[in-house]
PDB file of C-alpha atoms in Angstrom:
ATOM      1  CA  UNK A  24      60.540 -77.407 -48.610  1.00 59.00           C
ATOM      2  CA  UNK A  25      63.745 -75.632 -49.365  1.00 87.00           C
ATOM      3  CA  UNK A  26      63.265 -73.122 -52.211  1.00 97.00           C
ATOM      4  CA  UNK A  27      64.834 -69.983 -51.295  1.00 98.00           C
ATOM      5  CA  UNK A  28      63.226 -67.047 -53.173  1.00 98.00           C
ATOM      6  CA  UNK A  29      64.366 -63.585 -53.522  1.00 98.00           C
ATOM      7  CA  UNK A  30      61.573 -61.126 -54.431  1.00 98.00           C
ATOM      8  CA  UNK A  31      62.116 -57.756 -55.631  1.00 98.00           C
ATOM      9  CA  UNK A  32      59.014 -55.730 -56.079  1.00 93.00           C
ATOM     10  CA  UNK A  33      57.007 -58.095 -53.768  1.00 95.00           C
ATOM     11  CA  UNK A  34      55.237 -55.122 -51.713  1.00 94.00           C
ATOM     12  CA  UNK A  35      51.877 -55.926 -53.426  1.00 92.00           C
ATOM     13  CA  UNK A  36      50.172 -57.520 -55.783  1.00 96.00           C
ATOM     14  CA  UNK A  37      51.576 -60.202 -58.189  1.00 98.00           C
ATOM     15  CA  UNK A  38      54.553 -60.716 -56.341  1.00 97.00           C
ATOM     16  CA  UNK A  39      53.242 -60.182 -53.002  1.00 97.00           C
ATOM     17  CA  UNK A  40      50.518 -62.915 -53.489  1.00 98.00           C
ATOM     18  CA  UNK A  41      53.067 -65.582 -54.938  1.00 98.00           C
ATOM     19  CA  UNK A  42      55.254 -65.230 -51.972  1.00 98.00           C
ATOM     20  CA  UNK A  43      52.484 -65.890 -49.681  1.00 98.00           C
ATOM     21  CA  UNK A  44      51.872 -69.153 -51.521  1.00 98.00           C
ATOM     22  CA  UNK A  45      55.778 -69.686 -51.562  1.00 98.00           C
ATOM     23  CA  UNK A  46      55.639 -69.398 -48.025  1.00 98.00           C
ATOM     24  CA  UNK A  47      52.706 -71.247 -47.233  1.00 97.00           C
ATOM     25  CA  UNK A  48      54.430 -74.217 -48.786  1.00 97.00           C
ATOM     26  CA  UNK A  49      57.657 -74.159 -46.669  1.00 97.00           C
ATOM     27  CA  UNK A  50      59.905 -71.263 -48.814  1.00 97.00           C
ATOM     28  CA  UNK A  51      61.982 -68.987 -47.293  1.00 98.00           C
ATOM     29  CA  UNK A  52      61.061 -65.472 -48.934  1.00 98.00           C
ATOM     30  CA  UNK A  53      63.431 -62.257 -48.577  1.00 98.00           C
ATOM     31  CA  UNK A  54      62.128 -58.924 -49.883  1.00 98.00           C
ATOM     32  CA  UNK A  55      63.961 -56.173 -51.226  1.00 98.00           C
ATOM     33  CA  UNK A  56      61.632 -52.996 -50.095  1.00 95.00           C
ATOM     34  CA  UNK A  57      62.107 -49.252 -50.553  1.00 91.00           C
ATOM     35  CA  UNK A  58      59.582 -49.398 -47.631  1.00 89.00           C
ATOM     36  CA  UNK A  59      59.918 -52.085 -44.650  1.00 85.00           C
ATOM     37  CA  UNK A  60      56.864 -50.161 -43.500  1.00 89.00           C
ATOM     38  CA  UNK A  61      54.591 -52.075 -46.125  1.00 90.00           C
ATOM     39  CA  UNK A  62      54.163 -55.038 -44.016  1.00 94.00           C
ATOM     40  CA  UNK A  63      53.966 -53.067 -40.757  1.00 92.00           C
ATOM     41  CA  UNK A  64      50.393 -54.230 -40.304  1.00 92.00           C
ATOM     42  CA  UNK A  65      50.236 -57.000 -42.204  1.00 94.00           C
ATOM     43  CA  UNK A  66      49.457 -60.278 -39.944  1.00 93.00           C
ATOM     44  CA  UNK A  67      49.770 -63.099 -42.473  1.00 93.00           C
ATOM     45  CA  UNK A  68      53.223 -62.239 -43.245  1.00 94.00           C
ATOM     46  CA  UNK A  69      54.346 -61.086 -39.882  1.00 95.00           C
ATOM     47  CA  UNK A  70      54.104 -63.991 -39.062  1.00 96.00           C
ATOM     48  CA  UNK A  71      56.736 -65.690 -41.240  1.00 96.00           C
ATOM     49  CA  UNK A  72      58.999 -62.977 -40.240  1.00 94.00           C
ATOM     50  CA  UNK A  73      58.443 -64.014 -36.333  1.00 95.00           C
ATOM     51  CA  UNK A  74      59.000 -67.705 -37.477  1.00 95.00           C
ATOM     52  CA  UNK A  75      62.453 -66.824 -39.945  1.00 95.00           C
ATOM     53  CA  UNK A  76      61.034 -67.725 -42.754  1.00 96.00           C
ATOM     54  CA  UNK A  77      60.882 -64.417 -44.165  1.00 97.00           C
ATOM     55  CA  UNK A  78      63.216 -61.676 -44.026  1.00 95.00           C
ATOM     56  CA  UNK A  79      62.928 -58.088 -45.112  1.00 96.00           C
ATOM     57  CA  UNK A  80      65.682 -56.069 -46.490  1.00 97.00           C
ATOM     58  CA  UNK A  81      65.718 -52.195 -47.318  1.00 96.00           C
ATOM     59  CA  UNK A  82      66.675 -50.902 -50.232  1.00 97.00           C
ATOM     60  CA  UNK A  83      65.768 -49.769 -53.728  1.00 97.00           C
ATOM     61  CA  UNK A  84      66.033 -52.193 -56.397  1.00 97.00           C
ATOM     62  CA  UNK A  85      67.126 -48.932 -58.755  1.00 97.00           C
ATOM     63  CA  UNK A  86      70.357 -48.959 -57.085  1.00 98.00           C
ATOM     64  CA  UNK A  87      72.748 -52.012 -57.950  1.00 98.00           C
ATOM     65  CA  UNK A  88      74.354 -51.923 -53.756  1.00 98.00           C
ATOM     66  CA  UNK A  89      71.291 -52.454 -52.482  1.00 98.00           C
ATOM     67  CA  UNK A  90      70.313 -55.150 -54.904  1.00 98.00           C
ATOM     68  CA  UNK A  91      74.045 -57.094 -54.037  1.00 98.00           C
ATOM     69  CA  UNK A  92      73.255 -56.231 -50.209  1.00 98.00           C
ATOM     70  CA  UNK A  93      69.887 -58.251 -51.417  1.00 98.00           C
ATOM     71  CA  UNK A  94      71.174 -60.881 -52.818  1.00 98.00           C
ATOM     72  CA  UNK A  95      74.060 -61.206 -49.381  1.00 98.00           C
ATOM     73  CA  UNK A  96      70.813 -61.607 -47.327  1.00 97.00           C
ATOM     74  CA  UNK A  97      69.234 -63.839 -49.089  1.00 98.00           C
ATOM     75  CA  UNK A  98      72.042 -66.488 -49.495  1.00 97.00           C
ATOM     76  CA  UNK A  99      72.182 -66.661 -45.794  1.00 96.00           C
ATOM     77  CA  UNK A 100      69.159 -69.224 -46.126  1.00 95.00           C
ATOM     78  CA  UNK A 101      71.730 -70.858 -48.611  1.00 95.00           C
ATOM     79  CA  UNK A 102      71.738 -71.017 -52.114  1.00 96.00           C
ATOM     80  CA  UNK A 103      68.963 -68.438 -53.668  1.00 98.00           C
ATOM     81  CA  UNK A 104      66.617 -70.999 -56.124  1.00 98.00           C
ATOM     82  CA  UNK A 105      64.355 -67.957 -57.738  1.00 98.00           C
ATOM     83  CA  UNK A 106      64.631 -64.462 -58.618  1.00 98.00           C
ATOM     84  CA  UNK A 107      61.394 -63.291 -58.436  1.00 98.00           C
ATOM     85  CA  UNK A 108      61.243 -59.942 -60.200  1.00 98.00           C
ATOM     86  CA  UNK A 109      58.009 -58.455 -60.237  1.00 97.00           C
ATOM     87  CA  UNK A 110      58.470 -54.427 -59.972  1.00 94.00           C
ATOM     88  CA  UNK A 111      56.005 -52.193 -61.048  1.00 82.00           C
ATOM     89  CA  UNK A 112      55.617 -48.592 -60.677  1.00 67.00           C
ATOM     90  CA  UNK A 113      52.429 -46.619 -60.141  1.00 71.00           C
ATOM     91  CA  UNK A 114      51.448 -44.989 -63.393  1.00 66.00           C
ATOM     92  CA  UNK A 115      49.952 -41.517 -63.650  1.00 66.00           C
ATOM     93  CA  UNK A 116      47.598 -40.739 -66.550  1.00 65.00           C
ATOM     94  CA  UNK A 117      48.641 -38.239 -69.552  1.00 64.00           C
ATOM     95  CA  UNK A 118      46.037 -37.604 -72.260  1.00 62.00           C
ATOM     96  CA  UNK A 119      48.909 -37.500 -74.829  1.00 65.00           C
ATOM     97  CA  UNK A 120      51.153 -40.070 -73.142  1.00 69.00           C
ATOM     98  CA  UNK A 121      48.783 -42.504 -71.782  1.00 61.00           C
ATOM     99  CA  UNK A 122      50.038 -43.871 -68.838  1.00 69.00           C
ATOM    100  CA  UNK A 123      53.606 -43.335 -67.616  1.00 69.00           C
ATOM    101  CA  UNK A 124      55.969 -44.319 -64.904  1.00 77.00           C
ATOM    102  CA  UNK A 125      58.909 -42.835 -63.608  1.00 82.00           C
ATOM    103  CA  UNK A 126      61.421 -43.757 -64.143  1.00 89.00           C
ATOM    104  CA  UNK A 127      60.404 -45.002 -67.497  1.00 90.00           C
ATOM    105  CA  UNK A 128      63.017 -48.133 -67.348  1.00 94.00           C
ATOM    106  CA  UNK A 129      61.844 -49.203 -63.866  1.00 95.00           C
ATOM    107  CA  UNK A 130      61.462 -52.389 -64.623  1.00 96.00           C
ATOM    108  CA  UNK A 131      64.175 -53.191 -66.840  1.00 97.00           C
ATOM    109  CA  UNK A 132      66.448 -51.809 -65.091  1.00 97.00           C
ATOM    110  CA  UNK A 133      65.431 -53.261 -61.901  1.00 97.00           C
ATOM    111  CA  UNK A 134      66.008 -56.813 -63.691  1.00 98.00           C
ATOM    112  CA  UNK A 135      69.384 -55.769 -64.708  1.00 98.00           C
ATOM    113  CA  UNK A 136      70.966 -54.894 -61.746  1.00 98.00           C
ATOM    114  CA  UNK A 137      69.288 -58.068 -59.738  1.00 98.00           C
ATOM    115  CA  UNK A 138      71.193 -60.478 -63.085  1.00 98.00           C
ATOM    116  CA  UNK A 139      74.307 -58.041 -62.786  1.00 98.00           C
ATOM    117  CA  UNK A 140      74.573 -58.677 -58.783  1.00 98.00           C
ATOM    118  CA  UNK A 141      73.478 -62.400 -59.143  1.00 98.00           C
ATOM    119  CA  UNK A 142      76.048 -64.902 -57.563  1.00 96.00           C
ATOM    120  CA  UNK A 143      78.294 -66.570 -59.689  1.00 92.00           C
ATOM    121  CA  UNK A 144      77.759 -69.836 -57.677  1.00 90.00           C
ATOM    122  CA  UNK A 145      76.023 -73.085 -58.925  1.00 91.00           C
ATOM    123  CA  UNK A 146      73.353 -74.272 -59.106  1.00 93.00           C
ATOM    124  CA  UNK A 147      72.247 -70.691 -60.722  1.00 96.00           C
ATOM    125  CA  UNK A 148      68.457 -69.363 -59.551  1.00 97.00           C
ATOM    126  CA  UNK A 149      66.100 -70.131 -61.630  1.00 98.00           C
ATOM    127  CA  UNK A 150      64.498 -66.329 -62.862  1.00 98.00           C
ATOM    128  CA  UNK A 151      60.963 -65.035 -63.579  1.00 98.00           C
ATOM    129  CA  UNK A 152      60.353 -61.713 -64.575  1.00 98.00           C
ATOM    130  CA  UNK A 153      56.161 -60.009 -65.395  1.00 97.00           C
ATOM    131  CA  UNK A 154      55.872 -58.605 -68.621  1.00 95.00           C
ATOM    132  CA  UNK A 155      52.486 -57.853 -70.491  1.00 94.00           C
ATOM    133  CA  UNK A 156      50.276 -59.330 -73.309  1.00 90.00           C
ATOM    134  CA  UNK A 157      50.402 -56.962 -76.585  1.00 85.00           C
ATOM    135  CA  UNK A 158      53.928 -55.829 -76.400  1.00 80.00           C
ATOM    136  CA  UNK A 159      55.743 -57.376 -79.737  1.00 77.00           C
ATOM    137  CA  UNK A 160      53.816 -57.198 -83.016  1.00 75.00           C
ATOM    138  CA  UNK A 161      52.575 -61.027 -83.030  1.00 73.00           C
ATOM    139  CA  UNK A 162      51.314 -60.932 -79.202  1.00 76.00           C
ATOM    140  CA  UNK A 163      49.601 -57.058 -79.767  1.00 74.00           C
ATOM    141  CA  UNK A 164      48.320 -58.978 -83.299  1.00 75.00           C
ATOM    142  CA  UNK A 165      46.041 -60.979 -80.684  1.00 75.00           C
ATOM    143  CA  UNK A 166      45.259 -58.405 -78.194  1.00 78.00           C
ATOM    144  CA  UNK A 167      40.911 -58.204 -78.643  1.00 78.00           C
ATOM    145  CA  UNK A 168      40.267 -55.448 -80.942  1.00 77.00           C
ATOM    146  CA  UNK A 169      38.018 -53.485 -78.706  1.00 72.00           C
ATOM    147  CA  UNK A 170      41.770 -53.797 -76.375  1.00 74.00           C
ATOM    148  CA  UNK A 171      43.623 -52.253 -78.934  1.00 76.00           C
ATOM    149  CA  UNK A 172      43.246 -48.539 -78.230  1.00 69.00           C
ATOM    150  CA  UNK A 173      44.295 -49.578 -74.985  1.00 69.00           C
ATOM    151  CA  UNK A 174      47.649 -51.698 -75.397  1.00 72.00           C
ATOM    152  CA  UNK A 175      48.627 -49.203 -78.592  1.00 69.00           C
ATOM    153  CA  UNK A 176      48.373 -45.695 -76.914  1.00 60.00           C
ATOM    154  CA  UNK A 177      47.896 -45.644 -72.953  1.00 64.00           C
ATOM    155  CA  UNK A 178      50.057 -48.186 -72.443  1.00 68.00           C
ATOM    156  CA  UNK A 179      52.357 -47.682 -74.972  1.00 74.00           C
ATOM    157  CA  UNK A 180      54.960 -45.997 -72.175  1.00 74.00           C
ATOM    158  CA  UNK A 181      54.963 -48.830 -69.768  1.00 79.00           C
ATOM    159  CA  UNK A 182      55.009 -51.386 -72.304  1.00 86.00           C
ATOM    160  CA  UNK A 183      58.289 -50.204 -73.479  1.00 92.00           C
ATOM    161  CA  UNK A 184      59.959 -50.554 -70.137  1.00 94.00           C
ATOM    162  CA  UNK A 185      58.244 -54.406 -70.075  1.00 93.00           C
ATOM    163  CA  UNK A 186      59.967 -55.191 -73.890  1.00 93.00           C
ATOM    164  CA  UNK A 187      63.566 -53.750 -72.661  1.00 96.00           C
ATOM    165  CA  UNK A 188      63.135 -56.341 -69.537  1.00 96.00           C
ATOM    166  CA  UNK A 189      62.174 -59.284 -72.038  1.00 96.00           C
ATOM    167  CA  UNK A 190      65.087 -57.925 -74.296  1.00 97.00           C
ATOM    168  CA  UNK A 191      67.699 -58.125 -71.121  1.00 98.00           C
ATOM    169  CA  UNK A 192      66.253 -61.441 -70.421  1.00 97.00           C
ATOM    170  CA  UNK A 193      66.294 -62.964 -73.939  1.00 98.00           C
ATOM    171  CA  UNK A 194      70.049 -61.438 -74.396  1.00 98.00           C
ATOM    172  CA  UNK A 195      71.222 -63.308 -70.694  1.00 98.00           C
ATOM    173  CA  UNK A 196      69.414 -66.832 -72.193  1.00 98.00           C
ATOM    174  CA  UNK A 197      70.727 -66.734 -75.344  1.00 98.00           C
ATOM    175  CA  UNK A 198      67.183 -66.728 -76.828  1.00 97.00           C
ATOM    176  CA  UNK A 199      66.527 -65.545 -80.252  1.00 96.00           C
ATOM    177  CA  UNK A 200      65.140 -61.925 -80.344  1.00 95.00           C
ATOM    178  CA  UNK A 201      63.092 -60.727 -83.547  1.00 91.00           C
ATOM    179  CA  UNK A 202      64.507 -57.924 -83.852  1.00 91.00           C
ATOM    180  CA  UNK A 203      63.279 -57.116 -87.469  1.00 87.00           C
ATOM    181  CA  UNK A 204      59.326 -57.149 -86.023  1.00 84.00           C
ATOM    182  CA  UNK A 205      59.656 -56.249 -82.648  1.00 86.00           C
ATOM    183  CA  UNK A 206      62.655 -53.580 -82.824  1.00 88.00           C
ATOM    184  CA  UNK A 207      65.528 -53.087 -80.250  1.00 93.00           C
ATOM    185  CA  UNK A 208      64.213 -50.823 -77.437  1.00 95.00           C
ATOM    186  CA  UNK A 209      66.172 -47.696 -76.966  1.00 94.00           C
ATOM    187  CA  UNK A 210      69.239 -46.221 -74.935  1.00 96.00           C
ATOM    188  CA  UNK A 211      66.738 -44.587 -72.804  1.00 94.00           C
ATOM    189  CA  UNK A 212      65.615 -48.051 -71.584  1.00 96.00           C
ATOM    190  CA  UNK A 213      68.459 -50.158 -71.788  1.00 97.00           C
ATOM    191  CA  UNK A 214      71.436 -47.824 -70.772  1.00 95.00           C
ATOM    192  CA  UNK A 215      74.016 -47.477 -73.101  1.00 95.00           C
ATOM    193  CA  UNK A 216      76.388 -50.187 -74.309  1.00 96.00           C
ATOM    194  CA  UNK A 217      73.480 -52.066 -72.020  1.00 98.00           C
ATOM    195  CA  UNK A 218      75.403 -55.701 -73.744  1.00 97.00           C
ATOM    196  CA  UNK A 219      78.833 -54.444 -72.181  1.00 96.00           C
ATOM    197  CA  UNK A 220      77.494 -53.988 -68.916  1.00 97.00           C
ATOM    198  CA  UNK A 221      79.904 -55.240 -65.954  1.00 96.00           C
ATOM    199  CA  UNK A 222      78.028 -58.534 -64.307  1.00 97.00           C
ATOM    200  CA  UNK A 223      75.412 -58.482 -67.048  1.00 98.00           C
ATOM    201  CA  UNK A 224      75.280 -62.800 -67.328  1.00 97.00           C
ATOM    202  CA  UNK A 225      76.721 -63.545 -71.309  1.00 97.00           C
ATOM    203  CA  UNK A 226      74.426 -64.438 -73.665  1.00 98.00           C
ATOM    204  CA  UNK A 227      73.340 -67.896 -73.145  1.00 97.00           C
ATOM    205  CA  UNK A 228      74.957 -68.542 -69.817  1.00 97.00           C
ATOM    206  CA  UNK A 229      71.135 -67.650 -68.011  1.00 98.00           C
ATOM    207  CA  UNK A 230      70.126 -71.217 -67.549  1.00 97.00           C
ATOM    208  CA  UNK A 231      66.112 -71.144 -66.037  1.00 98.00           C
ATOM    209  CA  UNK A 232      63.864 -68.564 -66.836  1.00 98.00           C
ATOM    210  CA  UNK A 233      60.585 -67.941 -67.539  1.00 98.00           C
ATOM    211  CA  UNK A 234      59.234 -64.641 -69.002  1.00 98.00           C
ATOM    212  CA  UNK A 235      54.818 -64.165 -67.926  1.00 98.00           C
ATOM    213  CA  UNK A 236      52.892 -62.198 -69.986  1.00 96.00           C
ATOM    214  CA  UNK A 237      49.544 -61.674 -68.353  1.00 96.00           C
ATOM    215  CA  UNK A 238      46.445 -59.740 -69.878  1.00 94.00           C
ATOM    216  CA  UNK A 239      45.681 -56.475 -68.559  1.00 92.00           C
ATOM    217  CA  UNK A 240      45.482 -57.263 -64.663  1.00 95.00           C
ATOM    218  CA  UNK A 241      42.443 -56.834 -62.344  1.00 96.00           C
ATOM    219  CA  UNK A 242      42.045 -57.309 -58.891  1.00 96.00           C
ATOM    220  CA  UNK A 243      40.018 -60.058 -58.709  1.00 95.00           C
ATOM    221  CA  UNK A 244      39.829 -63.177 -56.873  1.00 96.00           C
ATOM    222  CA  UNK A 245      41.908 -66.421 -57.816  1.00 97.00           C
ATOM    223  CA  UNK A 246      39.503 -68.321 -60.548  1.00 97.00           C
ATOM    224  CA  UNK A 247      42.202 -71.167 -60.012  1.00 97.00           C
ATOM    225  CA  UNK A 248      40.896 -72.004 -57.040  1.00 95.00           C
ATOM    226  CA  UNK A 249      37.096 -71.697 -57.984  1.00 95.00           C
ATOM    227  CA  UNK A 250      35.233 -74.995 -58.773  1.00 93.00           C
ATOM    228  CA  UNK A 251      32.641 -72.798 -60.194  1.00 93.00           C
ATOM    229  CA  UNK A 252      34.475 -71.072 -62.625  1.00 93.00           C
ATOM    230  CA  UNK A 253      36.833 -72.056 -65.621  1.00 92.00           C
ATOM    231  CA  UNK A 254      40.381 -70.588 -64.185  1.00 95.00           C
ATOM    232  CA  UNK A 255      43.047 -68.817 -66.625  1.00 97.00           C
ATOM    233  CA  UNK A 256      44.751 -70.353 -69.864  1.00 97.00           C
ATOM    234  CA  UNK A 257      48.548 -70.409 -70.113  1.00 97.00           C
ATOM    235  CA  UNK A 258      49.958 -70.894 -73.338  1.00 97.00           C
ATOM    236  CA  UNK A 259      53.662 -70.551 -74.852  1.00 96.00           C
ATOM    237  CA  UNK A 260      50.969 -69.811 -78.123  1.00 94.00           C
ATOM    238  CA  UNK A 261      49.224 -66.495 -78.944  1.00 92.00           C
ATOM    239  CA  UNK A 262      46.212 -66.503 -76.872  1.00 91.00           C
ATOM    240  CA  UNK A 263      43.674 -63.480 -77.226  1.00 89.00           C
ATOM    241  CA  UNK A 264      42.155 -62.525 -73.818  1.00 90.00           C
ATOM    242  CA  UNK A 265      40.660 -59.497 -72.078  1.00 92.00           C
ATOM    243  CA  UNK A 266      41.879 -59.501 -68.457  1.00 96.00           C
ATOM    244  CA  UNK A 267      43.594 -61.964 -65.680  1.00 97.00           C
ATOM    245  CA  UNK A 268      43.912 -61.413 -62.370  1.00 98.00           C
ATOM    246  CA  UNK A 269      47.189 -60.392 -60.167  1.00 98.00           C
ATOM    247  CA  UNK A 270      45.980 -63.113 -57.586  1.00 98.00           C
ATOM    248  CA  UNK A 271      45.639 -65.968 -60.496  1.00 98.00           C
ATOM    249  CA  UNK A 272      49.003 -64.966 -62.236  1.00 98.00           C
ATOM    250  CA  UNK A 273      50.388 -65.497 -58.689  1.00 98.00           C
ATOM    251  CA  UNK A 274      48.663 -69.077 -58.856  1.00 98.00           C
ATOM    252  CA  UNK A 275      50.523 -69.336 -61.908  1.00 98.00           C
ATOM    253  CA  UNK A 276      53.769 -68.790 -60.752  1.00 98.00           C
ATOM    254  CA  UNK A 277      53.458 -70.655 -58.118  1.00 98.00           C
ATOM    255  CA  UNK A 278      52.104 -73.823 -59.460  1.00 98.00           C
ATOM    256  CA  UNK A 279      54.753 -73.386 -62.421  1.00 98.00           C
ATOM    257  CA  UNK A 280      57.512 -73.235 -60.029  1.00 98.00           C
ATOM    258  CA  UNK A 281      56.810 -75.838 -57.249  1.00 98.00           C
ATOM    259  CA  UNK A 282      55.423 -78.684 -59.529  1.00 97.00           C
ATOM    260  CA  UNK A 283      55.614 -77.523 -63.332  1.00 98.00           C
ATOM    261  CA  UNK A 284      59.073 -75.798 -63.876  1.00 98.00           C
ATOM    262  CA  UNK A 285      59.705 -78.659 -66.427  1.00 97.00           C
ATOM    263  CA  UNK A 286      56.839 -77.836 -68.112  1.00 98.00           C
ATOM    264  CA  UNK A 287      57.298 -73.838 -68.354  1.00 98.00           C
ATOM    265  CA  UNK A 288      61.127 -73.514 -68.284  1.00 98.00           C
ATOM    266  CA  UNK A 289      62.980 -71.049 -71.023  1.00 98.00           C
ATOM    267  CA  UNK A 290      59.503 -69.860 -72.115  1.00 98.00           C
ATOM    268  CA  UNK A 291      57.264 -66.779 -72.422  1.00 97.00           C
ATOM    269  CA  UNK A 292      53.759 -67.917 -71.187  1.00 98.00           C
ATOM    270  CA  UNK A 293      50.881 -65.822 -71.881  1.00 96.00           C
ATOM    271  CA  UNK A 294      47.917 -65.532 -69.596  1.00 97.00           C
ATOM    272  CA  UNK A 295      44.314 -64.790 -69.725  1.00 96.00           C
ATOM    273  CA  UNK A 296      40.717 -65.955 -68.854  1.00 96.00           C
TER     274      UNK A 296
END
């Protein structure tokens, strides 16, 4: 096939596992890496870099040359058809902080510099970015009560850098934000005069996107793929779930983009079992 994908925060886990399955299927797949060392020993994607189908570019998404140098690469396949933004730090634990990152806007500001960089050629990628279940006030509403401990203090730092993504993405779309229940995350996030931003796309002019917002994530095997077992539910609706796993929201993505993007495109999708 001819998707071209270009996958920042790929080293692992959600990203990592939907570029395999992008790959298996005839992609072409370039990662943006802090670490080319990641896939050092890894066979199954070696070897779609022996075969050109995958290419591997240094850099750190945090800095907005290296994401343009990213984006250069990538087009040499031709025309880049998905931004696949899935970076995520690795949290340490605080007992009065919960769980935090650093930096705390990883993530959104990851996103903006890959839609500030983004070619201004046609047709435009289409763009998918992770966020989490239990982050606005209707979605944490349906977050399982014994969950809400959880999703209101430990993951309360994290979560904020996940809304200020959404809220760069829903800006670039020209979607509507609820601002009155779900509050306009702050300058320590966003950057600011974040809206002003040189490159940032104008509101509305983001054509195809799709915002994921899985359950808290395990490590578990792809239920998808299990006749024995009764797979994930995706809904554009409230859905009240306990976990999901990185390998079935990869499933997800993939199956949304190769033979659903119809189906899913210019929503926010939430995931659980």
């Amino acid at each position: 096939m001819s998707l071209n994908v270009l996958a920042i925060g790929a080293s692992r886990n959600i990203g990592y596992y939907s570029c395999i399955r992008f790959l298996d299927a005839g992609a072409t797949v370039t990662f943006l890496l802090r670490s080319p060392k990641a896939f050092d020993n890894d066979e199954v994607i070696q070897k779609y870099f022996k075969s050109g189908k995958a290419c591997l570019v240094k850099g750190d998404a945090l800095v907005e040359d290296d994401v343009k140098n990213a984006w250069s690469e990538a087009t040499k396949f031709g025309n880049v058809g998905l931004l696949l933004c899935t970076v995520g730090g690795t949290p340490s634990l605080s007992l009065t902080k919960g769980f935090i990152i650093k930096p705390a806007n990883l993530v959104t500001q990851a996103l903006m510099n890959a839609l500030v960089t983004m070619p201004k050629t046609e047709p435009q990628p289409r763009v998918i970015t992770i966020s989490s279940i239990g982050l606005t006030k209707s979605s944490h509403a349906a977050v399982p009560v014994l969950m809400k401990p959880l999703y209101g203090h430990f993951l309360e730092v994290p979560h904020k850098d996940k809304l200020g993504s959404e809220r760069v993405l829903f800006h670039c779309a020209g979607w509507e934000w609820n601002a009155k229940d779900d509050g306009e995350p702050s300058d320590e996030i966003m950057g600011a005069n974040w809206k002003q931003r040189e490159g940032l796309p104008a509101p509305g002019s983001l054509k195809s996107a799709l915002v994921i917002r899985p359950a808290l994530l395990t490590d578990g095997e792809c239920e998808a793929e299990n006749p024995k077992k009764k797979g994930y539910r995706a809904s554009d609706e409230e859905i009240t779930g306990y976990t999901v796993s990185r390998k079935d929201v990869a499933h997800f993505i993939a199956d949304a983009v190769l033979n659903k993007w119809s189906q899913y495109e210019n929503k926010v999708i939430n995931i659980a079992y």
